PDB file of C-alpha atoms in Angstrom:
ATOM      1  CA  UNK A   1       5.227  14.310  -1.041  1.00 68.00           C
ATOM      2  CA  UNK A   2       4.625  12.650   2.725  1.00 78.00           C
ATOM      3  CA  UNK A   3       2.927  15.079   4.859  1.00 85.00           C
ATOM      4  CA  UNK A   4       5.345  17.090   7.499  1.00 87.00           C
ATOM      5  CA  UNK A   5       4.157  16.110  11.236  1.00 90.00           C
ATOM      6  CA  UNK A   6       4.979  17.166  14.401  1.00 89.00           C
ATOM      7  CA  UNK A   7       5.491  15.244  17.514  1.00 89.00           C
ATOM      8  CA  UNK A   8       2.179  17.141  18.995  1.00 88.00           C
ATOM      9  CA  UNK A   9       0.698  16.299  15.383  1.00 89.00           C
ATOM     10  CA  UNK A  10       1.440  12.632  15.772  1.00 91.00           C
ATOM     11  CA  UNK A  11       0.404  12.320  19.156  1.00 90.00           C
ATOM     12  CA  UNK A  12      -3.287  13.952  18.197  1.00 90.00           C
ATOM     13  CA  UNK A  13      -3.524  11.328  15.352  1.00 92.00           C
ATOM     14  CA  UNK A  14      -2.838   8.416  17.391  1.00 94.00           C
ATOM     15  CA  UNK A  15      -5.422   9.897  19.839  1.00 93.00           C
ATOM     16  CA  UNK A  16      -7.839  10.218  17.182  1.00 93.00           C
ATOM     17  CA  UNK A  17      -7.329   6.502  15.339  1.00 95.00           C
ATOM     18  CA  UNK A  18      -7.373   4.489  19.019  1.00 96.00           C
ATOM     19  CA  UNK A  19     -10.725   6.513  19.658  1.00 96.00           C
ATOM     20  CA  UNK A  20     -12.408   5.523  16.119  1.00 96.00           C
ATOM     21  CA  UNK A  21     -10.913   1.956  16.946  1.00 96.00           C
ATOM     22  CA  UNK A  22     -11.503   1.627  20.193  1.00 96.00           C
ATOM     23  CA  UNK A  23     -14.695   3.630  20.693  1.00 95.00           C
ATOM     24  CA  UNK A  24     -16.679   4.652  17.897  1.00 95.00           C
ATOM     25  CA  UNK A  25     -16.525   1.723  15.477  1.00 96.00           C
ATOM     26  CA  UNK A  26     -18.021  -1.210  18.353  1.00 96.00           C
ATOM     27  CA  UNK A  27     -20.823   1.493  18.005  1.00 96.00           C
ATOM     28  CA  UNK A  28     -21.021   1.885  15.018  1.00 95.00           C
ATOM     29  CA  UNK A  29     -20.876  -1.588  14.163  1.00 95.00           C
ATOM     30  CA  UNK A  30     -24.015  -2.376  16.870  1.00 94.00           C
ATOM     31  CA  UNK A  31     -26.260  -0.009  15.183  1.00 92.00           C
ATOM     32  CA  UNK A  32     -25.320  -1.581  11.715  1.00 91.00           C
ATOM     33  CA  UNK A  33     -26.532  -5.011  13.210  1.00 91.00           C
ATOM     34  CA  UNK A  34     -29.508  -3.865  15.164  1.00 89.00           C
ATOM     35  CA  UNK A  35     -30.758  -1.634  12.067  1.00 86.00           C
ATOM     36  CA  UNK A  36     -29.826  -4.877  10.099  1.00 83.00           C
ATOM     37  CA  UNK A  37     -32.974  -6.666  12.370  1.00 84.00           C
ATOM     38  CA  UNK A  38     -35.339  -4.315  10.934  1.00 77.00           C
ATOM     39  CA  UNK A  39     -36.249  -6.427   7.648  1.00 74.00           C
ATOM     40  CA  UNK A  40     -36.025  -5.377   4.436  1.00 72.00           C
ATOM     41  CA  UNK A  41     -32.493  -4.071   3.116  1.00 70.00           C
ATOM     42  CA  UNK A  42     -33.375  -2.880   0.117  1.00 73.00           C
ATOM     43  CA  UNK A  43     -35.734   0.039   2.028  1.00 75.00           C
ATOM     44  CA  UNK A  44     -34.040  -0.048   5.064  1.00 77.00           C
ATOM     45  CA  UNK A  45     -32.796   3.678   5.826  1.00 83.00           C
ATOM     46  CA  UNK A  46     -31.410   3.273   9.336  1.00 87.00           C
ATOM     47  CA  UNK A  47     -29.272  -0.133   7.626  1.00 88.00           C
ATOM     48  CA  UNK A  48     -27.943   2.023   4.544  1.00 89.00           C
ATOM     49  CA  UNK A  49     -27.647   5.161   7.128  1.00 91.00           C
ATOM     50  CA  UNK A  50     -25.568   3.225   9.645  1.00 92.00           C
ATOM     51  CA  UNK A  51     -23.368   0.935   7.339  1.00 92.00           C
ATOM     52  CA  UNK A  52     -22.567   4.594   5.624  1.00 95.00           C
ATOM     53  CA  UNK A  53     -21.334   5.975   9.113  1.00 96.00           C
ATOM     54  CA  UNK A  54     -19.581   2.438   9.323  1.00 96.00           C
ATOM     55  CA  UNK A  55     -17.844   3.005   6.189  1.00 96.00           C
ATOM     56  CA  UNK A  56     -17.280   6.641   7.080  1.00 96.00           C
ATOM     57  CA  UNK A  57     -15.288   5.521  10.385  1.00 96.00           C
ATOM     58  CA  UNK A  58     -12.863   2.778   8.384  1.00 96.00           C
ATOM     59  CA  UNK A  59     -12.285   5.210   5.737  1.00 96.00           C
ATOM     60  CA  UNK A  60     -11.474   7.387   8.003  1.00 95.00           C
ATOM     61  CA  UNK A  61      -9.044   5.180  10.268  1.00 96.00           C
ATOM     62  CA  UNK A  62      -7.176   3.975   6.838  1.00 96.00           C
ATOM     63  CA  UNK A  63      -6.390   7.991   6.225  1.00 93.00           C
ATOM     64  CA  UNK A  64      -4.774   8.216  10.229  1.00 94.00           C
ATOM     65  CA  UNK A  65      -3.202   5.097   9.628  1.00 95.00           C
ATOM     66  CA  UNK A  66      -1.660   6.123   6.491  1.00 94.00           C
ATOM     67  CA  UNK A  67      -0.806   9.003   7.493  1.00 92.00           C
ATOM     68  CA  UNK A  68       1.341   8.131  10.663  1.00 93.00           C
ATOM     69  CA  UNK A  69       2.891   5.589   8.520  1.00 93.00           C
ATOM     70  CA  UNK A  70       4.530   7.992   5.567  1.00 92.00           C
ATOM     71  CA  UNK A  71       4.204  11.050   7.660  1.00 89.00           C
ATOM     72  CA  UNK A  72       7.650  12.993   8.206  1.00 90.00           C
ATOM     73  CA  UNK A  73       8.739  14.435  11.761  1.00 90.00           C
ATOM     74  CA  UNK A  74       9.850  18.024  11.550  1.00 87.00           C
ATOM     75  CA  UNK A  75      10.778  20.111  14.297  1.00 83.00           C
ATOM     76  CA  UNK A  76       8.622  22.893  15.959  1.00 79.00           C
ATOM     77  CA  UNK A  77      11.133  24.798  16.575  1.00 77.00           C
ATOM     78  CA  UNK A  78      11.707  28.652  14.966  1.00 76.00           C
ATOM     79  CA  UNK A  79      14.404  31.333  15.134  1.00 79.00           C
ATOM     80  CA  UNK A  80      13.833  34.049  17.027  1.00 82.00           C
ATOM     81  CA  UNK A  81      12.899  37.656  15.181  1.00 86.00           C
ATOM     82  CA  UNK A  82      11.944  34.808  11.959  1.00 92.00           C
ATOM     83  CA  UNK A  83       8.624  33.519  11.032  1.00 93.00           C
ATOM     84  CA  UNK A  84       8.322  29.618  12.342  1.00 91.00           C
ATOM     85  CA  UNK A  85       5.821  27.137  12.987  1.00 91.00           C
ATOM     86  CA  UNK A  86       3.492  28.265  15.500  1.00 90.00           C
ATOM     87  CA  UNK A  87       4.120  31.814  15.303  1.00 92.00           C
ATOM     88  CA  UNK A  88       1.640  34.338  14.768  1.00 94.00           C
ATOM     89  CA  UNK A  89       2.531  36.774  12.630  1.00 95.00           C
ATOM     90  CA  UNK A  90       0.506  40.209  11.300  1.00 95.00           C
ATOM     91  CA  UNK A  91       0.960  40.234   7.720  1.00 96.00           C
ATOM     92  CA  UNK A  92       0.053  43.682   5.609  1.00 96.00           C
ATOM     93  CA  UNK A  93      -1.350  43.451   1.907  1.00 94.00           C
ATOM     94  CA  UNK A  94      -0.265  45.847   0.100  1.00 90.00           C
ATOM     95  CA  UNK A  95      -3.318  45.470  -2.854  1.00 90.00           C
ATOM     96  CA  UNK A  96      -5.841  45.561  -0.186  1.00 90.00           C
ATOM     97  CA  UNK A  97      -4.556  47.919   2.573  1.00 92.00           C
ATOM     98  CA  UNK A  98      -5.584  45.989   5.294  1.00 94.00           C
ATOM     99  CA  UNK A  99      -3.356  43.771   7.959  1.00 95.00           C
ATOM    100  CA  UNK A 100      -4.335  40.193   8.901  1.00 94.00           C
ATOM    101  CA  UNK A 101      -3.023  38.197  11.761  1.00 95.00           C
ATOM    102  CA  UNK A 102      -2.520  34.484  11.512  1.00 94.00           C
ATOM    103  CA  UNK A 103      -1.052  31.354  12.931  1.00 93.00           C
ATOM    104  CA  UNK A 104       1.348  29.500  10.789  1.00 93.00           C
ATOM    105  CA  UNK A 105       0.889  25.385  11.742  1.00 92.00           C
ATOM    106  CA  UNK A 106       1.271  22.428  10.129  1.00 90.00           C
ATOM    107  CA  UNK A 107      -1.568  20.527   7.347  1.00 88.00           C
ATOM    108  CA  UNK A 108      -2.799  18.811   9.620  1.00 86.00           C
ATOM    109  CA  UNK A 109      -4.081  21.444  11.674  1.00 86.00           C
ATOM    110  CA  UNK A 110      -5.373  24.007   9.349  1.00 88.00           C
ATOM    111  CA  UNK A 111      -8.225  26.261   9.777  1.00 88.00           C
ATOM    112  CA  UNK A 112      -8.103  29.218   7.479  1.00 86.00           C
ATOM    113  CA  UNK A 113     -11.241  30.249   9.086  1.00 90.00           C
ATOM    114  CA  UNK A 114     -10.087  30.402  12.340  1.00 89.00           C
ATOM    115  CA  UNK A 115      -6.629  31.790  11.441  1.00 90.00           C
ATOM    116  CA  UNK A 116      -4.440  28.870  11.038  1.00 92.00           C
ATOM    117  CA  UNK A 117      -2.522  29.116   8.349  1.00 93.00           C
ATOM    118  CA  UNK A 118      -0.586  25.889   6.562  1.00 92.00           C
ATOM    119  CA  UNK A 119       2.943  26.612   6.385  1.00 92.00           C
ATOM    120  CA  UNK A 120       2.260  24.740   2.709  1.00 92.00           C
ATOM    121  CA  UNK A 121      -0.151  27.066   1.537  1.00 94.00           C
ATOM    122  CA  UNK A 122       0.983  29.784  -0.557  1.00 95.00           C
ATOM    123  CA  UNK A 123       0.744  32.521   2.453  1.00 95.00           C
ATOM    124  CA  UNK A 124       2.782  30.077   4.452  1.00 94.00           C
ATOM    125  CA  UNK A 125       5.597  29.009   2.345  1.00 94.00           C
ATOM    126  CA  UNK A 126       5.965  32.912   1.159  1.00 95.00           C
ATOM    127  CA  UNK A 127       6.609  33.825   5.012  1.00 95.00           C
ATOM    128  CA  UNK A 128       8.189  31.354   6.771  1.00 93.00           C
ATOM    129  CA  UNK A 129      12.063  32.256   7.608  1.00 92.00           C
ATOM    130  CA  UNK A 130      11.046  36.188   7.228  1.00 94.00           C
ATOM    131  CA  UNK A 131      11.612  38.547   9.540  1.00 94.00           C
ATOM    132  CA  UNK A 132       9.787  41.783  10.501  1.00 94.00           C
ATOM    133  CA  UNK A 133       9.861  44.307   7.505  1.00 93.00           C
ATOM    134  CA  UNK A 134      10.529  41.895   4.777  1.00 94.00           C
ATOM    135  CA  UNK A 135       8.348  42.157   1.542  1.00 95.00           C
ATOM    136  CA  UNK A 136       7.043  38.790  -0.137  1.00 95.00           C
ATOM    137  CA  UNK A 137       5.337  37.932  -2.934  1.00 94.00           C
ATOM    138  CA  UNK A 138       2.405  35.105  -2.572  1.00 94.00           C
ATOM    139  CA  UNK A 139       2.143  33.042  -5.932  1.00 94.00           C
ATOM    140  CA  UNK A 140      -1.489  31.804  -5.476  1.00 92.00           C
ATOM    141  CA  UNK A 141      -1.153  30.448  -9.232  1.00 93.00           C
ATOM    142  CA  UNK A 142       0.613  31.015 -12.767  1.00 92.00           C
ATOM    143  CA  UNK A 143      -1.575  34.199 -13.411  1.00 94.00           C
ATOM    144  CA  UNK A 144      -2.108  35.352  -9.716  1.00 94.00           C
ATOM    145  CA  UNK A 145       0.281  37.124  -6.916  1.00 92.00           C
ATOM    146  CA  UNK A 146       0.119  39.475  -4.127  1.00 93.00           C
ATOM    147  CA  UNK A 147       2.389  41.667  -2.078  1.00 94.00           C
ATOM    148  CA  UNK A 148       2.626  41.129   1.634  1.00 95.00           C
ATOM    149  CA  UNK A 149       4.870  42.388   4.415  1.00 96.00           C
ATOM    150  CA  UNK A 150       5.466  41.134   7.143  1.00 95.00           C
ATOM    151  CA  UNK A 151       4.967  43.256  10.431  1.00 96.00           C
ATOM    152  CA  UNK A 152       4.855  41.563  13.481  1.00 94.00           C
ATOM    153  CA  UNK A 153       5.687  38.023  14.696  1.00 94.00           C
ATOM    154  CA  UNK A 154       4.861  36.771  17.962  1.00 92.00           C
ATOM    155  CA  UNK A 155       6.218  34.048  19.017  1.00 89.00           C
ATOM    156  CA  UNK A 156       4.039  31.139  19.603  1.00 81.00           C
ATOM    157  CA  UNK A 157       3.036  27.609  21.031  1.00 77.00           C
ATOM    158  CA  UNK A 158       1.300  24.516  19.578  1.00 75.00           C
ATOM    159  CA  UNK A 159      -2.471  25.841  19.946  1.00 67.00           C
ATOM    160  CA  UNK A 160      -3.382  22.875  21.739  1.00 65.00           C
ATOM    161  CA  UNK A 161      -6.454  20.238  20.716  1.00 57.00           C
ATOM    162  CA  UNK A 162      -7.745  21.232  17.562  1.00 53.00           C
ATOM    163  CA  UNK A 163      -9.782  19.568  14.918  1.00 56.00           C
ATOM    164  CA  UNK A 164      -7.802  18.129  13.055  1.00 55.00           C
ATOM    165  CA  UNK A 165      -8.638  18.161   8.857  1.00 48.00           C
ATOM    166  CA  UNK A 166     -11.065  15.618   7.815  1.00 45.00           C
ATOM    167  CA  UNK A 167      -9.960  14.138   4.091  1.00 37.00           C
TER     168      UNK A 167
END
């Protein structure tokens, strides 16, 4: 399944890849050759340490590169009084009593931690399209659910820079 980007999405992954291309890997690639002068490769720390950042860096512009190639453009754009991308909702569980607030956004930007929520991950795909006072079952897995309502959705806006996931 190709992953769903936005045009804000795309535009932070091209940032990212021209950086590590531009930037980071002429560094990287200096401190492979000077730690190269040091002697010895077989007991050479700063060599093995820098070729692995090296290695880190082109792995890491393959994955951006792959992904704006496959990737799929979806729109950011929600209905009003429904959840949508970007909107942050208040969600109640029932099991637990307690309300949460979170952001739904795209995979790309996901940070549980922090309250962004993929619209792919079980919470996400269970609310998106509801409205306030609908009732939804999360399937987290075959032998696992949970009861949530939904009781508030703001509407909201890309939420700017943000890390973006590191595969």
């Amino acid at each position: 399944m190709p992953t769903e980007l936005t045009q804000k999405d795309i535009e932070l992954l091209q940032a990212e890849l021209k950086h590590r291309q531009t930037v980071l890997r002429p560094k990287l690639m200096e401190a492979v050759k000077e730690a190269r002068a040091f002697g010895d490769l077989s007991e050479n720390f700063e060599y093995k340490a820098a070729k692995r950042e090296k290695n880190r860096n082109d792995s890491r512009c393959r994955y951006l590169e792959n992904l704006l190639k496959h990737g799929v453009v979806i729109s950011d754009q929600s209905v009003d009084g429904r959840v949508g991308l970007y909107d942050k909702i208040t969600l109640y569980l029932e099991e637990d009593k307690e309300t949460i607030t979170c952001q739904i956004v795209t995979r790309v930007r996901q940070d549980a931690l922090n309250g962004l929520v993929s619209k792919d991950s079980p919470v996400g795909r269970a609310v998106l399209g509801k409205a306030v006072g609908d009732r939804v079952t999360v399937h987290v897995s075959d032998q696992y659910s949970y009861n949530v309502m939904v009781q508030d959705i703001q509407p909201g806006e890309d939420p700017g820079q943000t890390d973006l996931i590191n595969l």
